[in-house]
CSV table of C-alpha atoms and ligand atoms in Angstrom, one decimal:
chain,number,residue,atom,x,y,z
A,60,UNK,CA,-228.2,-39.5,-41.2
A,61,UNK,CA,-229.2,-39.6,-37.5
A,62,UNK,CA,-230.9,-42.9,-36.2
A,63,UNK,CA,-233.7,-43.8,-33.7
A,64,UNK,CA,-234.9,-40.8,-31.8
A,65,UNK,CA,-235.0,-40.6,-28.0
A,66,UNK,CA,-232.1,-42.9,-27.3
A,67,UNK,CA,-229.0,-43.0,-25.2
A,68,UNK,CA,-225.8,-44.4,-26.6
A,69,UNK,CA,-223.2,-45.1,-24.0
A,70,UNK,CA,-219.6,-45.7,-25.2
A,71,UNK,CA,-218.5,-49.3,-24.5
A,72,UNK,CA,-215.2,-48.1,-23.1
A,73,UNK,CA,-216.0,-46.4,-19.8
A,74,UNK,CA,-214.7,-46.6,-16.2
A,75,UNK,CA,-211.2,-46.3,-14.9
A,76,UNK,CA,-208.3,-47.1,-17.2
A,77,UNK,CA,-205.7,-49.7,-15.9
A,78,UNK,CA,-203.3,-47.0,-14.6
A,79,UNK,CA,-205.9,-45.1,-12.7
A,80,UNK,CA,-207.5,-48.3,-11.2
A,81,UNK,CA,-204.0,-49.4,-10.1
A,82,UNK,CA,-203.2,-45.9,-8.5
A,83,UNK,CA,-206.5,-45.6,-6.7
A,84,UNK,CA,-206.4,-49.2,-5.6
A,85,UNK,CA,-202.9,-48.8,-4.1
A,86,UNK,CA,-203.9,-45.7,-2.3
A,87,UNK,CA,-207.0,-47.3,-0.8
A,88,UNK,CA,-205.0,-50.3,0.3
A,89,UNK,CA,-202.4,-48.1,1.9
A,90,UNK,CA,-204.8,-45.8,3.7
A,91,UNK,CA,-206.8,-48.7,5.1
A,92,UNK,CA,-203.7,-49.9,6.9
A,93,UNK,CA,-201.8,-46.7,7.7
A,94,UNK,CA,-204.7,-44.1,7.8
A,95,UNK,CA,-202.5,-41.2,6.5
A,96,UNK,CA,-200.5,-40.3,3.3
A,97,UNK,CA,-199.8,-37.4,1.0
A,98,UNK,CA,-199.9,-36.9,-2.8
A,99,UNK,CA,-198.2,-34.1,-4.5
A,100,UNK,CA,-201.1,-32.7,-6.5
A,101,UNK,CA,-204.3,-34.7,-7.0
A,102,UNK,CA,-203.6,-38.4,-7.3
A,103,UNK,CA,-205.9,-38.5,-10.4
A,104,UNK,CA,-207.7,-35.8,-12.2
A,105,UNK,CA,-211.2,-36.5,-10.8
A,106,UNK,CA,-212.5,-34.4,-7.9
A,107,UNK,CA,-215.0,-37.0,-6.6
A,108,UNK,CA,-212.3,-39.6,-6.3
A,109,UNK,CA,-209.8,-37.1,-4.8
A,110,UNK,CA,-212.5,-36.1,-2.2
A,111,UNK,CA,-213.3,-39.7,-1.3
A,112,UNK,CA,-209.6,-40.5,-0.8
A,113,UNK,CA,-209.2,-37.3,1.2
A,114,UNK,CA,-211.9,-38.5,3.6
A,115,UNK,CA,-209.9,-41.7,4.1
A,116,UNK,CA,-206.7,-39.7,4.9
A,117,UNK,CA,-205.0,-38.8,1.7
A,118,UNK,CA,-203.9,-35.1,1.8
A,119,UNK,CA,-203.1,-33.3,-1.5
A,120,UNK,CA,-200.1,-31.0,-1.0
A,121,UNK,CA,-198.3,-28.7,-3.3
A,122,UNK,CA,-194.9,-28.6,-1.4
A,123,UNK,CA,-193.0,-31.8,-0.9
A,124,UNK,CA,-191.7,-30.6,2.4
A,125,UNK,CA,-195.2,-31.1,3.9
A,126,UNK,CA,-194.7,-34.9,3.6
A,127,UNK,CA,-191.4,-34.9,5.6
A,128,UNK,CA,-191.0,-38.1,7.5
A,129,UNK,CA,-194.3,-39.5,6.2
A,130,UNK,CA,-195.5,-41.3,3.1
A,131,UNK,CA,-196.0,-39.9,-0.3
A,132,UNK,CA,-198.1,-41.7,-2.9
A,133,UNK,CA,-196.7,-41.0,-6.3
A,134,UNK,CA,-199.6,-40.4,-8.6
A,135,UNK,CA,-200.2,-42.1,-11.9
A,136,UNK,CA,-198.7,-39.2,-13.9
A,137,UNK,CA,-195.3,-39.9,-12.3
A,138,UNK,CA,-192.7,-37.7,-10.6
A,139,UNK,CA,-189.5,-36.0,-11.7
A,140,UNK,CA,-186.1,-37.4,-10.7
A,141,UNK,CA,-185.4,-34.1,-8.8
A,142,UNK,CA,-188.5,-34.5,-6.7
A,143,UNK,CA,-187.7,-38.1,-6.0
A,144,UNK,CA,-184.3,-37.0,-4.8
A,145,UNK,CA,-185.9,-34.3,-2.5
A,146,UNK,CA,-188.2,-37.0,-1.1
A,147,UNK,CA,-185.2,-39.2,-0.1
A,148,UNK,CA,-183.5,-36.2,1.5
A,149,UNK,CA,-186.7,-35.5,3.5
A,150,UNK,CA,-186.9,-39.2,4.6
A,151,UNK,CA,-190.2,-39.6,2.8
A,152,UNK,CA,-191.4,-43.1,2.1
A,153,UNK,CA,-192.7,-43.4,-1.5
A,154,UNK,CA,-195.5,-45.6,-2.7
A,155,UNK,CA,-195.0,-45.5,-6.5
A,156,UNK,CA,-198.4,-45.6,-8.3
A,157,UNK,CA,-196.9,-44.2,-11.5
A,158,UNK,CA,-198.6,-45.8,-14.5
A,159,UNK,CA,-196.4,-48.3,-16.2
A,160,UNK,CA,-197.1,-46.7,-19.6
A,161,UNK,CA,-195.8,-43.3,-18.2
A,162,UNK,CA,-192.7,-45.1,-16.9
A,163,UNK,CA,-192.2,-46.6,-20.3
A,164,UNK,CA,-192.0,-43.0,-21.7
A,165,UNK,CA,-189.3,-42.2,-19.0
A,166,UNK,CA,-187.3,-45.2,-20.1
A,167,UNK,CA,-187.5,-44.3,-23.8
A,168,UNK,CA,-186.5,-40.7,-23.1
A,169,UNK,CA,-183.6,-41.7,-20.8
A,170,UNK,CA,-182.2,-43.9,-23.7
A,171,UNK,CA,-182.7,-41.1,-26.3
A,172,UNK,CA,-180.9,-38.6,-24.1
A,173,UNK,CA,-177.9,-40.8,-23.8
A,174,UNK,CA,-177.9,-41.2,-27.6
A,175,UNK,CA,-177.8,-37.4,-28.0
A,176,UNK,CA,-181.1,-36.9,-29.7
A,177,UNK,CA,-182.9,-33.5,-29.6
A,178,UNK,CA,-186.0,-34.7,-27.8
A,179,UNK,CA,-189.4,-33.2,-28.5
A,180,UNK,CA,-192.3,-34.0,-26.2
A,181,UNK,CA,-195.7,-33.4,-27.8
A,182,UNK,CA,-198.0,-32.4,-25.0
A,183,UNK,CA,-199.3,-29.8,-22.7
A,184,UNK,CA,-196.5,-27.8,-20.9
A,185,UNK,CA,-198.3,-27.7,-17.6
A,186,UNK,CA,-199.4,-31.3,-17.4
A,187,UNK,CA,-197.7,-33.1,-14.5
A,188,UNK,CA,-196.7,-36.0,-16.7
A,189,UNK,CA,-195.1,-33.7,-19.3
A,190,UNK,CA,-193.3,-31.6,-16.6
A,191,UNK,CA,-191.7,-34.8,-15.1
A,192,UNK,CA,-190.8,-36.2,-18.5
A,193,UNK,CA,-189.2,-32.9,-19.5
A,194,UNK,CA,-186.9,-33.1,-16.5
A,195,UNK,CA,-185.9,-36.7,-17.5
A,196,UNK,CA,-185.2,-35.4,-21.0
A,197,UNK,CA,-182.9,-32.6,-19.8
A,198,UNK,CA,-182.4,-29.0,-20.6
A,199,UNK,CA,-182.0,-29.5,-24.4
A,200,UNK,CA,-185.5,-30.9,-24.8
A,201,UNK,CA,-188.6,-29.1,-26.0
A,202,UNK,CA,-192.3,-29.4,-25.4
A,203,UNK,CA,-194.5,-28.7,-28.4
A,204,UNK,CA,-198.1,-28.1,-27.8
A,205,UNK,CA,-198.8,-26.8,-31.2
A,206,UNK,CA,-196.9,-26.5,-34.5
A,207,UNK,CA,-195.8,-22.9,-33.8
A,208,UNK,CA,-193.7,-24.2,-30.8
A,209,UNK,CA,-191.4,-25.8,-33.3
A,210,UNK,CA,-190.1,-22.4,-34.3
A,211,UNK,CA,-188.0,-22.4,-31.1
A,212,UNK,CA,-186.0,-25.4,-32.3
A,213,UNK,CA,-182.3,-25.0,-32.9
A,214,UNK,CA,-181.2,-26.8,-36.1
A,215,UNK,CA,-177.7,-27.6,-34.8
A,216,UNK,CA,-178.9,-31.0,-33.9
A,217,UNK,CA,-179.6,-33.4,-36.8
A,218,UNK,CA,-181.1,-36.1,-34.7
A,219,UNK,CA,-184.6,-35.6,-33.5
A,220,UNK,CA,-186.7,-37.9,-31.4
A,221,UNK,CA,-190.3,-37.4,-30.6
A,222,UNK,CA,-192.5,-38.8,-27.8
A,223,UNK,CA,-196.1,-37.9,-26.7
A,224,UNK,CA,-197.9,-37.3,-23.5
A,225,UNK,CA,-199.8,-40.6,-22.9
A,226,UNK,CA,-203.2,-38.9,-22.9
A,227,UNK,CA,-202.8,-36.6,-26.0
A,228,UNK,CA,-205.2,-36.5,-28.8
A,229,UNK,CA,-203.9,-38.7,-31.5
A,230,UNK,CA,-205.0,-36.3,-34.3
A,231,UNK,CA,-202.9,-33.6,-32.7
A,232,UNK,CA,-199.9,-35.8,-32.4
A,233,UNK,CA,-200.0,-36.8,-36.0
A,234,UNK,CA,-200.4,-33.1,-37.1
A,235,UNK,CA,-197.4,-32.0,-35.1
A,236,UNK,CA,-195.3,-35.0,-36.2
A,237,UNK,CA,-196.0,-34.0,-39.8
A,238,UNK,CA,-194.6,-30.5,-39.2
A,239,UNK,CA,-191.5,-32.0,-37.4
A,240,UNK,CA,-190.9,-34.2,-40.5
A,241,UNK,CA,-190.5,-30.9,-42.5
A,242,UNK,CA,-187.6,-29.8,-40.4
A,243,UNK,CA,-184.9,-31.2,-42.7
A,244,UNK,CA,-183.0,-33.2,-40.2
A,245,UNK,CA,-180.9,-36.2,-41.0
A,246,UNK,CA,-182.6,-38.6,-38.6
A,247,UNK,CA,-185.9,-38.8,-37.0
A,248,UNK,CA,-187.2,-41.3,-34.3
A,249,UNK,CA,-190.9,-41.1,-33.6
A,250,UNK,CA,-192.4,-42.9,-30.6
A,251,UNK,CA,-196.2,-43.0,-30.4
A,252,UNK,CA,-196.4,-43.2,-26.6
A,253,UNK,CA,-200.1,-42.3,-26.5
A,254,UNK,CA,-201.8,-44.9,-24.3
A,255,UNK,CA,-203.9,-47.5,-26.0
A,256,UNK,CA,-206.8,-47.0,-23.6
A,257,UNK,CA,-206.9,-43.3,-24.5
A,258,UNK,CA,-206.8,-44.2,-28.3
A,259,UNK,CA,-209.8,-46.5,-27.9
A,260,UNK,CA,-211.8,-43.8,-26.1
A,261,UNK,CA,-210.9,-41.2,-28.7
A,262,UNK,CA,-211.8,-43.5,-31.6
A,263,UNK,CA,-215.1,-44.4,-30.0
A,264,UNK,CA,-215.9,-40.7,-29.1
A,265,UNK,CA,-215.3,-39.7,-32.7
A,266,UNK,CA,-217.5,-42.4,-34.1
A,267,UNK,CA,-220.2,-41.8,-31.6
A,268,UNK,CA,-220.2,-38.0,-32.0
A,269,UNK,CA,-220.9,-38.4,-35.8
A,270,UNK,CA,-224.1,-40.5,-34.9
A,271,UNK,CA,-225.7,-38.4,-32.2
A,272,UNK,CA,-227.3,-35.0,-31.7
A,273,UNK,CA,-225.4,-34.2,-28.5
A,274,UNK,CA,-222.7,-35.8,-26.4
A,275,UNK,CA,-222.0,-35.7,-22.7
A,276,UNK,CA,-218.4,-36.1,-21.9
A,277,UNK,CA,-218.0,-37.2,-18.3
A,278,UNK,CA,-214.9,-36.5,-16.3
A,279,UNK,CA,-212.8,-34.0,-14.4
A,280,UNK,CA,-212.5,-30.5,-15.8
A,281,UNK,CA,-208.7,-30.7,-15.4
A,282,UNK,CA,-208.4,-34.1,-16.8
A,283,UNK,CA,-206.4,-33.7,-20.1
A,284,UNK,CA,-207.8,-36.9,-21.7
A,285,UNK,CA,-211.4,-35.9,-20.9
A,286,UNK,CA,-210.9,-32.4,-22.3
A,287,UNK,CA,-209.5,-34.0,-25.5
A,288,UNK,CA,-212.5,-36.2,-25.8
A,289,UNK,CA,-214.8,-33.2,-25.6
A,290,UNK,CA,-212.7,-31.4,-28.2
A,291,UNK,CA,-212.8,-34.5,-30.5
A,292,UNK,CA,-216.7,-34.6,-30.2
A,293,UNK,CA,-217.0,-30.8,-31.0
A,294,UNK,CA,-214.7,-31.3,-34.0
A,295,UNK,CA,-217.3,-33.8,-35.3
A,296,UNK,CA,-220.0,-31.1,-35.1
A,297,UNK,CA,-221.9,-32.7,-32.2
A,298,UNK,CA,-223.2,-30.4,-29.5
A,299,UNK,CA,-221.0,-31.3,-26.6
A,300,UNK,CA,-221.2,-30.9,-22.8
A,301,UNK,CA,-218.2,-31.7,-20.5
A,302,UNK,CA,-219.7,-32.5,-17.1
A,303,UNK,CA,-218.1,-33.9,-14.0
A,304,UNK,CA,-221.2,-35.4,-12.4
A,305,UNK,CA,-224.9,-35.9,-13.1
A,306,UNK,CA,-225.7,-32.9,-10.9
A,307,UNK,CA,-224.4,-30.6,-13.6
A,308,UNK,CA,-226.7,-32.0,-16.3
A,309,UNK,CA,-229.6,-29.6,-17.1
A,310,UNK,CA,-232.7,-31.2,-18.6
A,311,UNK,CA,-233.2,-28.0,-20.7
A,312,UNK,CA,-230.1,-28.9,-22.7
A,313,UNK,CA,-231.9,-31.8,-24.3
A,314,UNK,CA,-234.6,-31.5,-26.9
A,315,UNK,CA,-237.4,-34.1,-26.9
A,316,UNK,CA,-236.5,-37.2,-29.0
A,317,UNK,CA,-232.8,-36.4,-29.0
A,318,UNK,CA,-230.2,-39.0,-29.7
A,319,UNK,CA,-227.7,-38.6,-26.9
A,320,UNK,CA,-224.1,-40.0,-26.6
A,321,UNK,CA,-222.2,-40.6,-23.4
A,322,UNK,CA,-218.5,-40.9,-23.3
A,323,UNK,CA,-216.0,-40.6,-20.3
A,324,UNK,CA,-212.4,-40.0,-19.4
A,325,UNK,CA,-209.9,-42.5,-18.1
A,326,UNK,CA,-210.1,-41.2,-14.6
A,327,UNK,CA,-214.0,-41.2,-14.3
A,328,UNK,CA,-215.4,-43.9,-12.1
A,329,UNK,CA,-218.0,-46.1,-13.8
A,330,UNK,CA,-220.7,-45.3,-11.1
A,331,UNK,CA,-220.5,-41.5,-12.0
A,332,UNK,CA,-221.1,-42.4,-15.7
A,333,UNK,CA,-224.0,-44.7,-14.7
A,334,UNK,CA,-225.6,-41.9,-12.7
A,335,UNK,CA,-225.5,-39.6,-15.8
A,336,UNK,CA,-227.1,-42.4,-17.9
A,337,UNK,CA,-229.9,-42.9,-15.2
A,338,UNK,CA,-230.6,-39.1,-15.2
A,339,UNK,CA,-230.7,-39.0,-19.0
A,340,UNK,CA,-233.1,-42.0,-19.0
A,341,UNK,CA,-235.5,-39.9,-16.9
A,342,UNK,CA,-235.4,-36.9,-19.1
A,343,UNK,CA,-235.6,-38.6,-22.6
B,284,F3S,FE1,-201.9,-45.1,-17.7
B,284,F3S,FE2,-203.1,-44.8,-20.0
B,284,F3S,FE3,-204.4,-44.6,-17.8
B,284,F3S,S1,-201.1,-44.0,-19.5
B,284,F3S,S2,-203.0,-43.8,-16.3
B,284,F3S,S3,-203.4,-46.4,-18.5
B,284,F3S,S4,-204.7,-43.4,-19.6
């Protein structure tokens, strides 16, 4: 049963996660002193933050050669060993802002590769973290985004090890792991490398979406963890809007006396969430 009408319920877990706060903080500090740096792809998946850093001198590039002889800030998603090597060859100084939890996945995968496991990374093929991790895992590894991707597995190897993209939906991870366990291998090693911050946001979003009439999920449209939050809210049956800023919020979406939830992704600044809440207060 839905509760008190005309109310806004904001998730308790909002603002930057540890890794994003660390990456943005390092970039700001560096730019204050050196005025110019590059990032290969957006440093985090939030356009407002990327624009702000760009105004301070951080240029987003898609080709590492553009940073030749300059400084590259490695984003929170990490970088592949091949690109690191390229950076050295191009005399690029690197400021490593890779999230320690992403680095932990690299360490786990490096060890598993040495131990000859067939490595399965559960995640999104085009996500920068997964692309880098796949390179660490080597040519025999596989990315599984959904259960059907497992059909491409060769059964010559009887040792399977599984890791996850740090920002994956936990429900999806468990679903795919369940299918992997049906593969009749001799040995399985499952590493739940989903970040604890992400799990907390997902748990809260699920609980909140069951209570309210509609949910606003605030965060970058290309942010994987924000998109997963929106998906989780929809799966609970709540009308869900994924918005990047308060500007996108249309008063016509909200019926009078609605109970409205607000959740946000790990790369969404707290002030953007607050602006959404302020606008909602004026509407409800
Ligand atoms: Fe790191 Fe988790 Fe944030 S992996 S970048 S602390 S969502």
